[in-house]
Coordinates of C-alpha atoms and ligand atoms in Angstrom, one line a residue:
M1 CA -1.9 11.7 13.2
N2 CA -3.3 14.9 11.7
G3 CA -2.6 17.5 14.4
S4 CA -5.0 20.1 13.0
T5 CA -8.0 17.7 13.2
D6 CA -10.9 18.8 15.4
I7 CA -11.0 16.2 18.1
R8 CA -13.8 17.8 20.2
R9 CA -16.7 16.2 18.4
T10 CA -17.2 13.2 16.1
Q11 CA -20.1 11.0 15.1
V12 CA -18.5 7.7 16.3
A13 CA -15.7 7.7 18.9
I14 CA -13.7 4.5 18.6
I15 CA -11.6 3.4 21.6
G16 CA -8.7 1.1 20.5
G17 CA -6.6 1.2 17.4
G18 CA -6.2 -2.6 17.0
P19 CA -7.8 -4.6 14.1
A20 CA -11.4 -4.1 15.3
G21 CA -11.2 -0.3 15.8
L22 CA -9.2 0.3 12.6
L23 CA -11.5 -1.8 10.5
L24 CA -14.7 -0.3 11.9
G25 CA -13.2 3.2 11.4
Q26 CA -12.4 2.4 7.7
L27 CA -15.9 1.0 6.9
L28 CA -17.6 3.9 8.6
E29 CA -15.4 6.6 6.9
R30 CA -16.0 5.0 3.6
G31 CA -19.7 5.1 4.3
G32 CA -19.5 8.9 5.1
V33 CA -19.6 8.6 8.9
D34 CA -17.0 10.7 10.8
T35 CA -14.9 8.8 13.4
V36 CA -12.0 9.5 15.8
I37 CA -9.9 6.6 17.0
I38 CA -8.0 6.9 20.3
E39 CA -5.3 4.3 21.1
R40 CA -3.3 3.8 24.4
R41 CA -0.1 2.6 22.7
S42 CA 2.2 4.0 20.1
R43 CA 1.7 2.9 16.5
E44 CA 5.1 1.0 16.6
Y45 CA 4.0 -0.9 19.6
V46 CA 0.7 -2.0 18.1
L47 CA 2.5 -3.1 14.9
S48 CA 5.0 -5.1 16.8
R49 CA 2.5 -7.5 18.4
I50 CA 2.7 -11.0 16.9
R51 CA -0.8 -12.5 17.0
A52 CA -3.3 -14.1 14.6
G53 CA -2.6 -15.3 11.1
V54 CA -5.6 -17.2 9.6
L55 CA -8.4 -15.1 8.0
E56 CA -11.8 -16.4 7.2
A57 CA -13.3 -15.4 3.8
G58 CA -15.7 -13.0 5.5
T59 CA -12.8 -11.2 7.1
V60 CA -11.0 -11.1 3.8
G61 CA -14.1 -9.6 2.2
L62 CA -14.4 -6.9 4.8
L63 CA -10.8 -5.9 4.4
R64 CA -11.3 -5.4 0.7
E65 CA -14.4 -3.4 1.4
A66 CA -12.4 -1.2 3.8
G67 CA -9.9 -0.5 1.0
A68 CA -7.2 -2.4 2.8
G69 CA -7.1 -5.6 0.9
E70 CA -4.7 -5.0 -1.9
R71 CA -1.5 -6.3 -0.3
M72 CA -3.4 -9.2 1.4
D73 CA -4.6 -10.2 -2.1
R74 CA -1.1 -10.1 -3.4
E75 CA 0.9 -11.6 -0.5
G76 CA -1.7 -13.7 1.4
F77 CA -1.8 -17.5 0.9
E78 CA -5.0 -19.4 0.3
H79 CA -5.2 -22.6 2.2
E80 CA -7.7 -25.1 1.0
G81 CA -7.3 -27.6 3.8
T82 CA -5.4 -28.4 7.0
Y83 CA -3.8 -31.5 8.6
L84 CA -4.8 -33.1 11.9
A85 CA -2.2 -35.4 13.4
V86 CA -2.7 -38.0 16.1
A87 CA 0.3 -39.8 17.7
N88 CA 2.7 -38.7 14.9
R89 CA 0.4 -39.7 12.0
G90 CA -1.5 -37.1 10.0
F91 CA -4.6 -36.9 7.9
R92 CA -6.0 -34.0 5.8
I93 CA -9.3 -32.1 6.0
D94 CA -10.0 -30.7 2.6
F95 CA -12.0 -27.5 3.1
K96 CA -12.5 -26.8 -0.5
R97 CA -13.9 -30.3 -1.4
L98 CA -16.1 -30.4 1.7
T99 CA -17.5 -26.9 1.8
G100 CA -16.3 -25.0 -1.3
G101 CA -14.5 -22.6 0.9
S102 CA -10.9 -21.8 2.1
V103 CA -9.0 -19.5 4.5
T104 CA -6.2 -17.0 3.8
V105 CA -2.9 -17.0 5.7
Y106 CA -1.9 -13.3 6.3
G107 CA -0.4 -12.0 9.6
Q108 CA -2.4 -9.8 11.9
T109 CA 0.7 -7.4 12.0
E110 CA 0.5 -7.0 8.2
L111 CA -3.3 -6.6 8.2
T112 CA -3.0 -3.9 10.9
R113 CA -0.3 -2.1 9.0
D114 CA -2.6 -2.0 5.9
L115 CA -5.4 -0.7 8.0
Y116 CA -3.2 2.1 9.4
E117 CA -2.1 3.0 5.9
A118 CA -5.8 3.2 4.7
R119 CA -6.6 5.3 7.7
D120 CA -3.7 7.7 6.9
A121 CA -5.0 8.0 3.3
S122 CA -8.5 9.0 4.7
G123 CA -6.9 11.9 6.6
R124 CA -8.8 11.0 9.8
P125 CA -6.9 10.8 13.0
V126 CA -5.7 8.0 15.3
L127 CA -4.6 9.7 18.5
H128 CA -1.9 7.5 20.0
E129 CA -0.6 7.2 23.5
V130 CA -3.8 8.6 25.1
E131 CA -4.1 8.1 28.9
Q132 CA -6.8 8.0 31.5
V133 CA -9.6 7.2 29.1
R134 CA -13.0 7.5 30.7
I135 CA -16.4 6.9 29.2
H136 CA -19.2 9.3 30.3
D137 CA -23.0 9.3 29.9
A138 CA -23.1 6.3 27.6
D139 CA -26.7 5.6 28.6
S140 CA -27.7 9.2 27.6
A141 CA -28.3 10.8 24.2
S142 CA -25.0 12.8 24.6
P143 CA -22.1 10.4 25.4
W144 CA -18.5 11.7 25.6
I145 CA -15.0 10.4 26.3
G146 CA -12.5 12.1 28.5
F147 CA -8.8 11.4 28.1
N148 CA -5.3 12.9 28.4
Y149 CA -3.5 13.5 25.1
Q150 CA -0.1 15.1 24.7
G151 CA -0.2 16.3 28.3
R152 CA -3.7 18.0 27.9
Q153 CA -7.1 16.9 29.2
Q154 CA -9.5 16.3 26.2
R155 CA -13.2 15.9 25.9
L156 CA -14.6 14.2 22.8
D157 CA -18.3 14.4 22.3
C158 CA -20.0 11.9 20.0
D159 CA -23.2 10.2 19.0
Y160 CA -21.9 6.7 19.7
I161 CA -18.9 5.0 21.3
A162 CA -17.3 1.8 19.9
G163 CA -15.4 0.0 22.6
C164 CA -12.7 -1.8 20.5
D165 CA -10.1 -1.7 23.3
G166 CA -9.4 -5.4 23.7
F167 CA -9.7 -7.6 26.8
H168 CA -7.9 -5.1 29.1
G169 CA -9.6 -2.0 27.9
V170 CA -11.9 0.4 29.8
S171 CA -15.1 -0.1 27.8
R172 CA -16.5 -3.3 29.2
G173 CA -15.9 -2.1 32.8
S174 CA -18.0 1.0 32.0
I175 CA -21.1 -1.1 31.8
P176 CA -22.7 -1.2 35.3
A177 CA -21.8 -4.5 37.0
E178 CA -25.4 -5.4 37.7
L179 CA -26.2 -5.4 34.0
L180 CA -23.1 -7.3 32.8
R181 CA -23.0 -11.1 32.8
E182 CA -19.6 -12.8 32.3
F183 CA -19.0 -16.4 31.2
E184 CA -15.5 -17.8 31.5
R185 CA -13.3 -21.0 31.2
V186 CA -9.6 -20.7 32.0
Y187 CA -7.6 -23.7 30.6
P188 CA -4.9 -25.3 32.7
F189 CA -2.1 -24.8 30.2
G190 CA -0.6 -22.2 27.8
W191 CA 0.8 -22.0 24.3
L192 CA 4.5 -21.5 23.9
G193 CA 4.9 -19.8 20.5
I194 CA 8.0 -19.0 18.4
L195 CA 8.5 -17.1 15.2
S196 CA 11.2 -18.5 13.1
P197 CA 12.8 -17.1 9.9
T198 CA 12.8 -20.6 8.3
P199 CA 10.6 -22.1 5.6
P200 CA 7.4 -23.7 7.0
V201 CA 7.5 -27.5 7.5
S202 CA 4.2 -27.9 5.6
D203 CA 2.3 -26.1 3.0
E204 CA -0.8 -26.2 5.3
L205 CA -1.2 -25.9 9.0
I206 CA -0.7 -29.1 11.1
Y207 CA -2.7 -29.4 14.4
A208 CA -1.1 -32.3 16.3
S209 CA -2.5 -34.2 19.2
H210 CA 0.1 -36.1 21.1
E211 CA 0.5 -37.8 24.5
R212 CA 3.1 -35.2 25.4
G213 CA 0.7 -32.4 24.5
F214 CA -0.6 -30.4 21.6
A215 CA 1.5 -28.8 18.9
L216 CA 0.7 -26.5 16.0
C217 CA 2.8 -25.8 12.9
S218 CA 1.7 -22.6 11.3
M219 CA 3.3 -19.9 9.1
R220 CA 3.2 -16.3 8.0
N221 CA 5.0 -16.6 4.6
P222 CA 7.4 -18.9 2.7
R223 CA 10.3 -17.6 4.9
L224 CA 8.6 -17.2 8.2
S225 CA 7.2 -20.0 10.4
R226 CA 5.1 -19.9 13.5
Y227 CA 5.2 -22.9 15.8
Y228 CA 3.4 -23.6 19.1
L229 CA 3.7 -26.2 21.9
Q230 CA 1.2 -26.8 24.7
V231 CA 3.1 -26.1 28.0
P232 CA 2.2 -26.0 31.7
L233 CA 1.1 -22.6 32.9
Q234 CA 4.0 -22.5 35.3
D235 CA 6.6 -22.6 32.5
S236 CA 8.5 -19.5 31.6
V237 CA 10.0 -18.5 28.3
E238 CA 13.5 -18.6 29.8
Q239 CA 13.1 -22.3 30.5
W240 CA 12.8 -23.0 26.8
S241 CA 15.9 -22.7 24.7
D242 CA 15.4 -22.8 21.0
R243 CA 16.9 -26.2 20.9
A244 CA 14.6 -27.6 23.6
F245 CA 11.6 -26.1 21.6
W246 CA 12.7 -27.8 18.4
D247 CA 13.3 -31.1 20.0
E248 CA 9.9 -31.1 21.7
L249 CA 8.1 -30.1 18.5
R250 CA 9.7 -32.9 16.6
R251 CA 8.4 -35.4 19.2
R252 CA 4.8 -34.3 18.8
I253 CA 4.3 -33.8 15.0
P254 CA 4.1 -36.5 12.3
H255 CA 7.4 -38.3 11.6
A256 CA 7.7 -37.1 8.0
A257 CA 7.3 -33.5 9.2
A258 CA 9.7 -34.0 12.0
E259 CA 12.3 -35.2 9.5
S260 CA 11.9 -32.3 7.1
L261 CA 11.6 -29.6 9.8
V262 CA 14.1 -26.7 9.2
T263 CA 15.1 -25.2 12.5
G264 CA 16.9 -21.9 13.2
E265 CA 17.2 -19.1 15.8
S266 CA 13.8 -17.9 17.0
I267 CA 13.0 -14.1 16.5
E268 CA 10.2 -14.1 19.0
K269 CA 9.2 -16.4 21.8
S270 CA 6.2 -16.0 24.2
I271 CA 3.7 -17.9 26.3
A272 CA 0.0 -17.1 26.0
P273 CA -2.6 -18.5 28.5
L274 CA -5.7 -20.0 27.0
R275 CA -9.1 -18.7 27.9
S276 CA -12.8 -18.7 26.8
Y277 CA -14.7 -15.6 27.8
V278 CA -17.9 -13.9 26.8
A279 CA -19.5 -10.7 28.3
E280 CA -23.2 -10.0 27.8
P281 CA -24.7 -7.7 26.6
M282 CA -22.5 -6.2 23.9
R283 CA -24.4 -2.9 24.0
W284 CA -25.2 -0.5 26.8
G285 CA -27.0 2.6 25.7
R286 CA -24.8 4.2 23.1
L287 CA -21.7 2.1 24.0
F288 CA -21.0 -1.0 21.9
L289 CA -18.4 -3.6 22.7
C290 CA -16.6 -5.0 19.7
G291 CA -13.9 -7.8 19.4
D292 CA -11.7 -8.9 22.3
A293 CA -13.4 -6.2 24.5
A294 CA -16.4 -8.5 24.7
H295 CA -15.0 -12.0 24.2
I296 CA -11.9 -14.2 24.1
V297 CA -11.4 -17.6 22.5
P298 CA -8.5 -20.0 22.9
P299 CA -6.5 -19.7 19.6
T300 CA -7.0 -23.4 18.7
G301 CA -9.7 -22.6 16.1
A302 CA -8.1 -19.4 14.7
K303 CA -11.2 -17.4 15.6
G304 CA -10.1 -14.4 17.7
L305 CA -9.4 -11.9 15.0
N306 CA -12.2 -13.3 12.8
L307 CA -14.7 -12.8 15.5
A308 CA -13.6 -9.2 15.9
A309 CA -14.2 -8.8 12.2
S310 CA -17.7 -10.2 12.4
D311 CA -18.6 -7.9 15.2
V312 CA -17.3 -5.0 13.1
Y313 CA -19.5 -6.2 10.2
Y314 CA -22.7 -6.1 12.4
L315 CA -21.8 -2.8 14.0
S316 CA -20.8 -1.0 10.9
R317 CA -24.0 -2.1 9.2
A318 CA -26.1 -1.0 12.2
L319 CA -24.4 2.5 12.3
L320 CA -24.7 3.0 8.6
Q321 CA -28.4 2.1 8.7
H322 CA -28.8 4.7 11.5
Y323 CA -27.1 7.5 9.6
R324 CA -28.3 6.7 6.1
E325 CA -31.9 5.5 6.7
N326 CA -32.6 6.8 10.2
D327 CA -33.3 3.2 11.1
D328 CA -32.1 2.0 14.5
H329 CA -33.1 -1.7 14.1
G330 CA -29.5 -2.8 13.7
I331 CA -28.4 -0.8 16.7
E332 CA -31.2 -2.2 18.9
T333 CA -30.4 -5.8 17.9
Y334 CA -26.5 -5.5 17.6
S335 CA -25.8 -7.3 20.9
E336 CA -28.2 -10.2 20.2
T337 CA -27.0 -10.6 16.6
A338 CA -23.3 -10.5 17.4
L339 CA -23.6 -12.8 20.4
A340 CA -25.4 -15.5 18.4
R341 CA -22.3 -15.8 16.2
V342 CA -19.9 -15.3 19.0
W343 CA -21.2 -18.3 20.9
K344 CA -20.9 -20.5 17.9
A345 CA -17.2 -19.5 17.5
E346 CA -16.7 -20.0 21.2
R347 CA -18.2 -23.5 20.9
F348 CA -15.9 -24.4 18.0
S349 CA -12.7 -23.0 19.7
W350 CA -13.6 -24.9 22.9
Y351 CA -14.3 -28.1 20.9
M352 CA -10.9 -27.9 19.1
T353 CA -9.1 -27.1 22.4
R354 CA -10.8 -30.1 24.1
L355 CA -10.2 -32.4 21.2
L356 CA -6.5 -31.8 20.7
H357 CA -4.9 -30.9 24.2
R358 CA -4.0 -33.1 27.1
F359 CA -5.7 -32.0 30.3
P360 CA -4.1 -32.6 33.7
E361 CA -7.3 -34.1 35.1
Q362 CA -8.1 -36.4 32.1
S363 CA -9.1 -39.9 33.1
E364 CA -8.4 -43.0 31.0
F365 CA -12.1 -42.8 29.9
D366 CA -11.6 -39.2 28.8
L367 CA -8.6 -40.2 26.8
R368 CA -10.4 -43.0 25.0
M369 CA -13.2 -40.5 24.2
Q370 CA -10.7 -38.1 22.7
E371 CA -9.2 -40.9 20.6
A372 CA -12.6 -42.1 19.5
E373 CA -13.5 -38.6 18.4
L374 CA -10.3 -38.2 16.4
N375 CA -10.8 -41.6 14.8
Y376 CA -14.4 -40.7 13.9
L377 CA -13.1 -37.4 12.4
E378 CA -10.5 -39.3 10.3
S379 CA -13.1 -41.7 8.8
S380 CA -16.3 -39.6 8.5
A381 CA -16.9 -37.0 5.7
A382 CA -19.8 -35.7 7.8
A383 CA -17.6 -35.0 10.8
Q384 CA -14.9 -33.4 8.6
T385 CA -17.5 -31.2 6.9
A386 CA -18.7 -29.9 10.3
L387 CA -15.2 -29.1 11.3
A388 CA -14.4 -27.5 7.9
E389 CA -17.5 -25.3 7.8
N390 CA -16.7 -23.9 11.3
Y391 CA -13.0 -23.5 10.5
I392 CA -13.5 -21.5 7.3
G393 CA -16.0 -19.4 9.2
L394 CA -19.8 -19.4 9.6
P395 CA -21.6 -16.9 7.5
F396 CA -22.2 -13.3 8.9
Ligands
LIG1 C1 -0.6 -13.3 22.4 C2 -1.8 -13.5 21.5 C3 -1.8 -14.4 20.5 C4 -2.9 -14.5 19.7 N1 -2.9 -15.4 18.6 C5 -4.0 -15.6 17.9 C6 -4.1 -16.5 16.9 O1 -3.1 -17.2 16.6 N2 -5.2 -16.6 16.1 C7 -6.3 -15.8 16.4 O2 -7.3 -15.9 15.7 N3 -6.3 -14.9 17.3 C8 -5.2 -14.8 18.1 N4 -5.2 -13.9 19.1 C9 -6.3 -13.1 19.3 C10 -6.4 -11.9 18.3 O3 -5.1 -11.3 18.2 C11 -7.4 -10.9 18.8 O4 -8.6 -11.6 18.9 C12 -7.5 -9.6 18.0 O5 -6.3 -8.9 18.2 C13 -8.7 -8.8 18.5 O6 -8.7 -7.5 18.0 P1 -9.2 -6.3 18.8 O7 -9.0 -5.1 17.9 O8 -10.6 -6.6 19.3 O9 -8.3 -6.3 20.1 P2 -6.8 -5.9 20.3 O10 -6.0 -6.4 19.2 O11 -6.4 -6.3 21.7 O12 -6.8 -4.3 20.2 C14 -7.3 -3.5 21.2 C15 -6.5 -2.1 21.1 O13 -7.1 -1.3 22.1 C16 -6.0 -0.6 22.8 N5 -6.5 -0.2 24.1 C17 -6.6 -0.9 25.2 N6 -7.0 -0.2 26.3 C18 -7.2 1.1 25.8 C19 -7.7 2.3 26.3 N7 -8.0 2.4 27.6 N8 -7.7 3.4 25.5 C20 -7.4 3.3 24.2 N9 -6.9 2.2 23.7 C21 -6.9 1.1 24.4 C22 -4.9 -1.6 22.8 O14 -3.6 -1.0 23.0 C23 -5.0 -2.3 21.5 O15 -4.3 -1.7 20.5 C24 -4.0 -13.7 19.9 C25 -4.0 -12.8 21.0 C26 -2.9 -12.7 21.8 C27 -3.0 -11.7 22.9

């Protein structure tokens, strides 16, 4: 943080120093628009969160444009396909052959670190450990944010406020309840995830549907693997020893993968609930919602972080159009444009979740439908193409 920076006025005040806030800040700074980012947590805390790892080409392009793509280009891994497995037998979906596209495996932690370094280089501030953040007059021409920073009450005046403060932030709740519509589905299970300093079991991700529940084999790099198991919501991390985790994973993935799985001591273990959620609209006056502040997807389609990036794309373009061309068309249509893409990613994440998990209320008929859908996917290039084009990311 640059302590001498004026934090009384800026053009765009950004609440939240996660991927959405940092990426937006970089794109605007590079376009000549002044920003201040305020973040509730310390930088160390933000960088210790283990989350997403699969980047769509659009996200990769934006990171390069933000001047934060160099290490990703060097250390990220291009994946040209993925495996789906049903009852311990796998088949591959070839993204490259079906769509010409691919995804990049690069951890959210690394990406966030790169964005912080790019921010540092720009000399503009991220104020960490701010408290009592309040949005004022967002529906007027003179919005401002009040917050406590280093023991002092601060007022930050601005032209616009970007609410990039995640699902539990203050921005969404600042929109009057009578104007906000919320759409939600909470799933009756969670994902138990571990990070393991062992080589990944496969060169590409394996999404496994099994009668015992879903499993995912993912990775961060050649020495770091990320594995997940579908578990009941009531389970706690303490119930799952590393050994129990590895045994259960072996039962759910293809036999060949189970045999070659390298196990070790986990270095992180957590359970995440699964939820689909959308808030409409994504703009109220001069306040914009961006990323998880406006929507949540279950991680089955690897869309959360990528959706935050596509919101940032639309919002950065809209604000640059305002400042450069005095044209507010992008601002006026931001909510509508962003939501059109959000709903498609919500649909895909819901579809993948429904396709691959066991649901407590599933009837025999539902199970047969799931089986038929997976069989169809295995045998039909058309069905695989539809999955692949959504997985690699719909165009912005
Ligand atoms: C446990 C977990 C696992 C996940 N796994 C995956 C995955 O495998 N694949 C995938 O695609 N996505 C995954 N996601 C989703 C993905 O991480 C998010 O979609 C992504 O982080 C969204 O970025 P964001 O910047 O919008 O929100 P966030 O990353 O949540 O950042 C918001 C920031 O705002 C800050 N903040 C909150 N309130 C305030 C306030 N009042 N004032 C100031 N700052 C505030 C927060 O501290 C945070 O740093 C996962 C999410 C979680 C929680």
